[in-house]
PDB file of C-alpha atoms in Angstrom:
ATOM      1  CA  MET C   2     -35.237 -52.312 -31.975  1.00 83.00           C
ATOM      2  CA  VAL C   3     -34.208 -54.334 -35.001  1.00 84.00           C
ATOM      3  CA  SER C   4     -36.737 -56.932 -36.135  1.00 88.00           C
ATOM      4  CA  PRO C   5     -35.760 -60.534 -36.972  1.00 89.00           C
ATOM      5  CA  ASN C   6     -36.482 -59.889 -40.671  1.00 89.00           C
ATOM      6  CA  GLU C   7     -34.081 -56.948 -40.672  1.00 91.00           C
ATOM      7  CA  ILE C   8     -31.368 -59.051 -39.012  1.00 93.00           C
ATOM      8  CA  LEU C   9     -31.926 -61.801 -41.596  1.00 92.00           C
ATOM      9  CA  LEU C  10     -31.700 -59.264 -44.430  1.00 91.00           C
ATOM     10  CA  ILE C  11     -28.457 -57.848 -43.022  1.00 93.00           C
ATOM     11  CA  LEU C  12     -27.021 -61.368 -42.772  1.00 93.00           C
ATOM     12  CA  ILE C  13     -28.020 -62.095 -46.377  1.00 92.00           C
ATOM     13  CA  ILE C  14     -26.375 -58.867 -47.587  1.00 93.00           C
ATOM     14  CA  VAL C  15     -23.179 -59.586 -45.628  1.00 95.00           C
ATOM     15  CA  GLY C  16     -23.110 -63.171 -46.919  1.00 93.00           C
ATOM     16  CA  MET C  17     -23.637 -61.986 -50.486  1.00 93.00           C
ATOM     17  CA  THR C  18     -20.852 -59.413 -50.163  1.00 93.00           C
ATOM     18  CA  VAL C  19     -18.434 -61.990 -48.746  1.00 94.00           C
ATOM     19  CA  ALA C  20     -19.352 -64.486 -51.493  1.00 92.00           C
ATOM     20  CA  ILE C  21     -18.779 -61.942 -54.255  1.00 91.00           C
ATOM     21  CA  LEU C  22     -15.517 -60.632 -52.789  1.00 93.00           C
ATOM     22  CA  SER C  23     -14.131 -64.127 -52.230  1.00 93.00           C
ATOM     23  CA  SER C  24     -14.678 -64.928 -55.932  1.00 86.00           C
ATOM     24  CA  ARG C  25     -15.355 -68.583 -55.161  1.00 89.00           C
ATOM     25  CA  LEU C  26     -18.658 -68.424 -57.030  1.00 88.00           C
ATOM     26  CA  PRO C  27     -19.529 -66.367 -60.094  1.00 89.00           C
ATOM     27  CA  SER C  28     -21.489 -63.239 -59.197  1.00 87.00           C
ATOM     28  CA  GLU C  29     -24.419 -64.457 -61.322  1.00 85.00           C
ATOM     29  CA  ILE C  30     -24.768 -67.569 -59.157  1.00 91.00           C
ATOM     30  CA  VAL C  31     -24.546 -65.472 -55.987  1.00 91.00           C
ATOM     31  CA  ALA C  32     -27.254 -63.127 -57.285  1.00 89.00           C
ATOM     32  CA  LEU C  33     -29.592 -65.994 -58.146  1.00 90.00           C
ATOM     33  CA  GLY C  34     -28.877 -67.577 -54.767  1.00 92.00           C
ATOM     34  CA  VAL C  35     -29.769 -64.350 -52.977  1.00 92.00           C
ATOM     35  CA  LEU C  36     -32.956 -64.138 -55.029  1.00 90.00           C
ATOM     36  CA  LEU C  37     -33.900 -67.674 -53.994  1.00 91.00           C
ATOM     37  CA  VAL C  38     -33.047 -67.068 -50.327  1.00 92.00           C
ATOM     38  CA  LEU C  39     -35.115 -63.867 -50.265  1.00 91.00           C
ATOM     39  CA  ALA C  40     -38.054 -65.677 -51.845  1.00 90.00           C
ATOM     40  CA  PHE C  41     -37.840 -68.767 -49.588  1.00 91.00           C
ATOM     41  CA  THR C  42     -37.550 -66.691 -46.404  1.00 91.00           C
ATOM     42  CA  ASN C  43     -40.578 -64.602 -47.480  1.00 88.00           C
ATOM     43  CA  LEU C  44     -38.598 -61.365 -47.227  1.00 89.00           C
ATOM     44  CA  VAL C  45     -39.685 -60.759 -50.821  1.00 89.00           C
ATOM     45  CA  ASP C  46     -42.936 -61.985 -52.317  1.00 88.00           C
ATOM     46  CA  THR C  47     -42.412 -64.750 -54.878  1.00 84.00           C
ATOM     47  CA  ASN C  48     -44.130 -62.701 -57.589  1.00 85.00           C
ATOM     48  CA  GLN C  49     -41.867 -59.751 -56.843  1.00 86.00           C
ATOM     49  CA  ALA C  50     -38.797 -61.983 -56.852  1.00 83.00           C
ATOM     50  CA  VAL C  51     -39.353 -63.132 -60.437  1.00 83.00           C
ATOM     51  CA  SER C  52     -41.012 -59.984 -61.778  1.00 85.00           C
ATOM     52  CA  GLY C  53     -37.697 -58.659 -63.106  1.00 80.00           C
ATOM     53  CA  PHE C  54     -37.514 -61.485 -65.644  1.00 80.00           C
ATOM     54  CA  SER C  55     -40.657 -60.134 -67.339  1.00 83.00           C
ATOM     55  CA  SER C  56     -38.910 -56.841 -68.094  1.00 80.00           C
ATOM     56  CA  SER C  57     -37.799 -56.346 -71.666  1.00 81.00           C
ATOM     57  CA  VAL C  58     -34.599 -54.698 -70.414  1.00 78.00           C
ATOM     58  CA  VAL C  59     -33.555 -57.829 -68.526  1.00 80.00           C
ATOM     59  CA  ILE C  60     -34.284 -60.057 -71.508  1.00 83.00           C
ATOM     60  CA  THR C  61     -32.341 -57.668 -73.766  1.00 79.00           C
ATOM     61  CA  LEU C  62     -29.316 -57.731 -71.455  1.00 79.00           C
ATOM     62  CA  ILE C  63     -29.388 -61.530 -71.228  1.00 82.00           C
ATOM     63  CA  GLY C  64     -29.465 -61.707 -75.022  1.00 83.00           C
ATOM     64  CA  LEU C  65     -26.593 -59.224 -75.263  1.00 79.00           C
ATOM     65  CA  PHE C  66     -24.446 -61.273 -72.917  1.00 80.00           C
ATOM     66  CA  VAL C  67     -25.127 -64.394 -74.967  1.00 86.00           C
ATOM     67  CA  ILE C  68     -24.383 -62.663 -78.278  1.00 82.00           C
ATOM     68  CA  THR C  69     -21.240 -60.984 -76.937  1.00 79.00           C
ATOM     69  CA  HIS C  70     -19.934 -64.286 -75.604  1.00 84.00           C
ATOM     70  CA  ALA C  71     -20.627 -65.939 -78.954  1.00 88.00           C
ATOM     71  CA  LEU C  72     -18.786 -63.137 -80.759  1.00 83.00           C
ATOM     72  CA  GLU C  73     -15.806 -63.578 -78.430  1.00 85.00           C
ATOM     73  CA  ILE C  74     -15.702 -67.347 -78.972  1.00 92.00           C
ATOM     74  CA  THR C  75     -15.942 -67.052 -82.755  1.00 93.00           C
ATOM     75  CA  GLY C  76     -13.133 -64.492 -82.851  1.00 90.00           C
ATOM     76  CA  VAL C  77     -15.155 -61.560 -84.187  1.00 86.00           C
ATOM     77  CA  VAL C  78     -14.198 -59.367 -81.225  1.00 81.00           C
ATOM     78  CA  GLN C  79     -10.508 -60.181 -81.637  1.00 86.00           C
ATOM     79  CA  TRP C  80     -10.730 -59.525 -85.379  1.00 88.00           C
ATOM     80  CA  LEU C  81     -12.340 -56.138 -84.708  1.00 79.00           C
ATOM     81  CA  ALA C  82      -9.733 -55.292 -82.054  1.00 79.00           C
ATOM     82  CA  ASP C  83      -6.891 -56.236 -84.401  1.00 84.00           C
ATOM     83  CA  ARG C  84      -8.281 -54.051 -87.196  1.00 83.00           C
ATOM     84  CA  VAL C  85      -8.738 -51.062 -84.891  1.00 78.00           C
ATOM     85  CA  ASP C  86      -5.292 -51.578 -83.360  1.00 80.00           C
ATOM     86  CA  LYS C  87      -3.684 -51.768 -86.797  1.00 85.00           C
ATOM     87  CA  ALA C  88      -5.493 -48.618 -87.912  1.00 83.00           C
ATOM     88  CA  GLY C  89      -4.480 -46.858 -84.684  1.00 80.00           C
ATOM     89  CA  ARG C  90      -0.760 -47.407 -85.380  1.00 80.00           C
ATOM     90  CA  GLY C  91       0.176 -47.160 -81.687  1.00 76.00           C
ATOM     91  CA  SER C  92      -1.318 -43.713 -81.030  1.00 83.00           C
ATOM     92  CA  THR C  93      -3.584 -43.639 -77.979  1.00 86.00           C
ATOM     93  CA  ALA C  94      -5.534 -40.627 -79.238  1.00 88.00           C
ATOM     94  CA  ARG C  95      -6.072 -42.300 -82.616  1.00 87.00           C
ATOM     95  CA  LEU C  96      -7.227 -45.525 -80.925  1.00 86.00           C
ATOM     96  CA  ILE C  97      -9.725 -43.618 -78.781  1.00 86.00           C
ATOM     97  CA  ALA C  98     -11.079 -41.857 -81.858  1.00 87.00           C
ATOM     98  CA  LEU C  99     -11.339 -45.138 -83.778  1.00 84.00           C
ATOM     99  CA  PHE C 100     -13.185 -46.864 -80.937  1.00 83.00           C
ATOM    100  CA  MET C 101     -15.555 -43.901 -80.729  1.00 87.00           C
ATOM    101  CA  LEU C 102     -16.175 -44.093 -84.470  1.00 87.00           C
ATOM    102  CA  ALA C 103     -16.658 -47.864 -84.324  1.00 83.00           C
ATOM    103  CA  GLY C 104     -19.120 -47.450 -81.453  1.00 86.00           C
ATOM    104  CA  ALA C 105     -21.013 -44.763 -83.328  1.00 89.00           C
ATOM    105  CA  ALA C 106     -21.141 -46.855 -86.497  1.00 88.00           C
ATOM    106  CA  LEU C 107     -22.376 -49.905 -84.595  1.00 85.00           C
ATOM    107  CA  SER C 108     -24.969 -47.780 -82.770  1.00 86.00           C
ATOM    108  CA  LEU C 109     -26.462 -46.843 -86.127  1.00 88.00           C
ATOM    109  CA  VAL C 110     -27.518 -50.421 -86.804  1.00 84.00           C
ATOM    110  CA  MET C 111     -27.918 -51.916 -83.328  1.00 80.00           C
ATOM    111  CA  ASN C 112     -28.815 -51.152 -79.723  1.00 77.00           C
ATOM    112  CA  ASN C 113     -26.346 -48.791 -77.981  1.00 80.00           C
ATOM    113  CA  VAL C 114     -25.861 -51.250 -75.128  1.00 75.00           C
ATOM    114  CA  ALA C 115     -25.154 -54.019 -77.644  1.00 74.00           C
ATOM    115  CA  ALA C 116     -22.576 -51.840 -79.391  1.00 78.00           C
ATOM    116  CA  GLY C 117     -20.888 -51.163 -76.081  1.00 77.00           C
ATOM    117  CA  ALA C 118     -21.009 -54.832 -75.158  1.00 73.00           C
ATOM    118  CA  LEU C 119     -19.383 -55.717 -78.476  1.00 71.00           C
ATOM    119  CA  LEU C 120     -16.557 -53.201 -78.109  1.00 75.00           C
ATOM    120  CA  LEU C 121     -15.937 -53.659 -74.380  1.00 71.00           C
ATOM    121  CA  PRO C 122     -13.921 -56.894 -74.688  1.00 71.00           C
ATOM    122  CA  ALA C 123     -11.880 -55.396 -77.513  1.00 65.00           C
TER     123      ALA C 123
END
Protein backbone atom coordinates (compact mmCIF):
# COMPACT_ATOMS: atom_id res chain seq x y z
CA MET A 1 0.00 0.00 0.00
CA VAL A 2 1.31 3.44 -0.88
CA SER A 3 1.39 5.91 2.01
CA PRO A 4 0.06 9.48 1.70
CA ASN A 5 3.63 10.85 1.94
CA GLU A 6 4.70 8.68 -0.99
CA ILE A 7 1.73 9.87 -3.07
CA LEU A 8 2.58 13.49 -2.21
CA LEU A 9 6.22 12.93 -3.19
CA ILE A 10 5.17 11.38 -6.51
CA LEU A 11 2.89 14.36 -7.19
CA ILE A 12 5.72 16.78 -6.40
CA ILE A 13 8.09 14.94 -8.76
CA VAL A 14 5.49 14.87 -11.55
CA GLY A 15 4.72 18.56 -11.02
CA MET A 16 8.42 19.43 -11.07
CA THR A 17 8.95 17.44 -14.27
CA VAL A 18 6.00 19.13 -15.98
CA ALA A 19 7.19 22.57 -14.84
CA ILE A 20 10.70 22.01 -16.16
CA LEU A 21 9.55 20.52 -19.47
CA SER A 22 7.03 23.30 -20.07
CA SER A 23 9.82 25.90 -19.72
CA ARG A 24 7.42 28.45 -18.25
CA LEU A 25 9.68 28.92 -15.23
CA PRO A 26 13.46 28.75 -15.08
CA SER A 27 14.68 25.42 -13.71
CA GLU A 28 16.37 27.22 -10.80
CA ILE A 29 13.03 28.61 -9.64
CA VAL A 30 11.40 25.19 -9.99
CA ALA A 31 14.19 23.60 -7.93
CA LEU A 32 13.87 26.17 -5.16
CA GLY A 33 10.10 25.76 -5.23
CA VAL A 34 10.42 22.00 -4.84
CA LEU A 35 12.83 22.54 -1.96
CA LEU A 36 10.32 24.82 -0.24
CA VAL A 37 7.40 22.45 -0.86
CA LEU A 38 9.37 19.49 0.53
CA ALA A 39 10.31 21.49 3.61
CA PHE A 40 6.79 22.89 4.23
CA THR A 41 5.14 19.48 3.82
CA ASN A 42 7.67 17.95 6.26
CA LEU A 43 8.75 15.35 3.70
CA VAL A 44 12.28 16.64 4.31
CA ASP A 45 13.50 18.08 7.59
CA THR A 46 14.13 21.82 7.40
CA ASN A 47 17.77 21.36 8.42
CA GLN A 48 18.24 18.78 5.69
CA ALA A 49 16.54 21.01 3.14
CA VAL A 50 19.06 23.83 3.58
CA SER A 51 22.10 21.73 4.45
CA GLY A 52 23.29 21.74 0.83
CA PHE A 53 23.93 25.48 0.98
CA SER A 54 26.62 24.89 3.62
CA SER A 55 28.62 22.75 1.19
CA SER A 56 31.67 24.40 -0.32
CA VAL A 57 30.88 22.74 -3.65
CA VAL A 58 27.50 24.46 -3.87
CA ILE A 59 28.98 27.83 -2.99
CA THR A 60 31.75 27.29 -5.57
CA LEU A 61 29.22 26.46 -8.30
CA ILE A 62 27.09 29.50 -7.44
CA GLY A 63 30.20 31.68 -7.68
CA LEU A 64 31.15 30.09 -11.00
CA PHE A 65 27.73 30.80 -12.47
CA VAL A 66 27.97 34.42 -11.37
CA ILE A 67 31.50 34.85 -12.74
CA THR A 68 30.66 33.10 -16.02
CA HIS A 69 27.61 35.30 -16.51
CA ALA A 70 29.69 38.40 -15.81
CA LEU A 71 32.31 37.25 -18.33
CA GLU A 72 29.58 36.73 -20.94
CA ILE A 73 28.08 40.18 -20.34
CA THR A 74 31.45 41.94 -20.51
CA GLY A 75 32.33 40.19 -23.77
CA VAL A 76 35.32 38.22 -22.50
CA VAL A 77 33.79 34.91 -23.61
CA GLN A 78 33.04 36.26 -27.08
CA TRP A 79 36.55 37.70 -27.34
CA LEU A 80 38.03 34.31 -26.38
CA ALA A 81 35.76 32.50 -28.85
CA ASP A 82 36.72 34.89 -31.65
CA ARG A 83 40.44 34.40 -30.99
CA VAL A 84 40.12 30.61 -30.93
CA ASP A 85 37.94 30.64 -34.05
CA LYS A 86 40.43 32.84 -35.89
CA ALA A 87 43.31 30.59 -34.86
CA GLY A 88 41.32 27.51 -35.91
CA ARG A 89 40.94 28.79 -39.49
CA GLY A 90 37.80 26.71 -40.12
CA SER A 91 39.30 23.30 -39.29
CA THR A 92 37.19 21.33 -36.81
CA ALA A 93 40.15 19.25 -35.63
CA ARG A 94 42.22 22.40 -35.08
CA LEU A 95 39.36 24.04 -33.15
CA ILE A 96 39.01 21.00 -30.90
CA ALA A 97 42.74 21.02 -30.21
CA LEU A 98 42.71 24.76 -29.48
CA PHE A 99 39.78 24.45 -27.07
CA MET A 100 41.56 21.58 -25.34
CA LEU A 101 44.72 23.67 -25.03
CA ALA A 102 42.75 26.68 -23.79
CA GLY A 103 41.01 24.50 -21.21
CA ALA A 104 44.30 23.03 -20.08
CA ALA A 105 45.91 26.47 -19.82
CA LEU A 106 42.98 27.84 -17.83
CA SER A 107 43.01 24.77 -15.56
CA LEU A 108 46.58 25.61 -14.60
CA VAL A 109 45.51 28.84 -12.91
CA MET A 110 41.90 28.17 -11.91
CA ASN A 111 39.44 25.48 -10.86
CA ASN A 112 38.74 22.87 -13.58
CA VAL A 113 34.99 23.45 -13.30
CA ALA A 114 35.55 27.20 -13.66
CA ALA A 115 37.66 26.63 -16.77
CA GLY A 116 34.92 24.49 -18.25
CA ALA A 117 32.29 27.04 -17.32
CA LEU A 118 34.31 29.76 -19.03
CA LEU A 119 34.78 27.81 -22.26
CA LEU A 120 31.30 26.26 -22.43
CA PRO A 121 29.53 29.37 -23.78
CA ALA A 122 32.29 29.88 -26.32
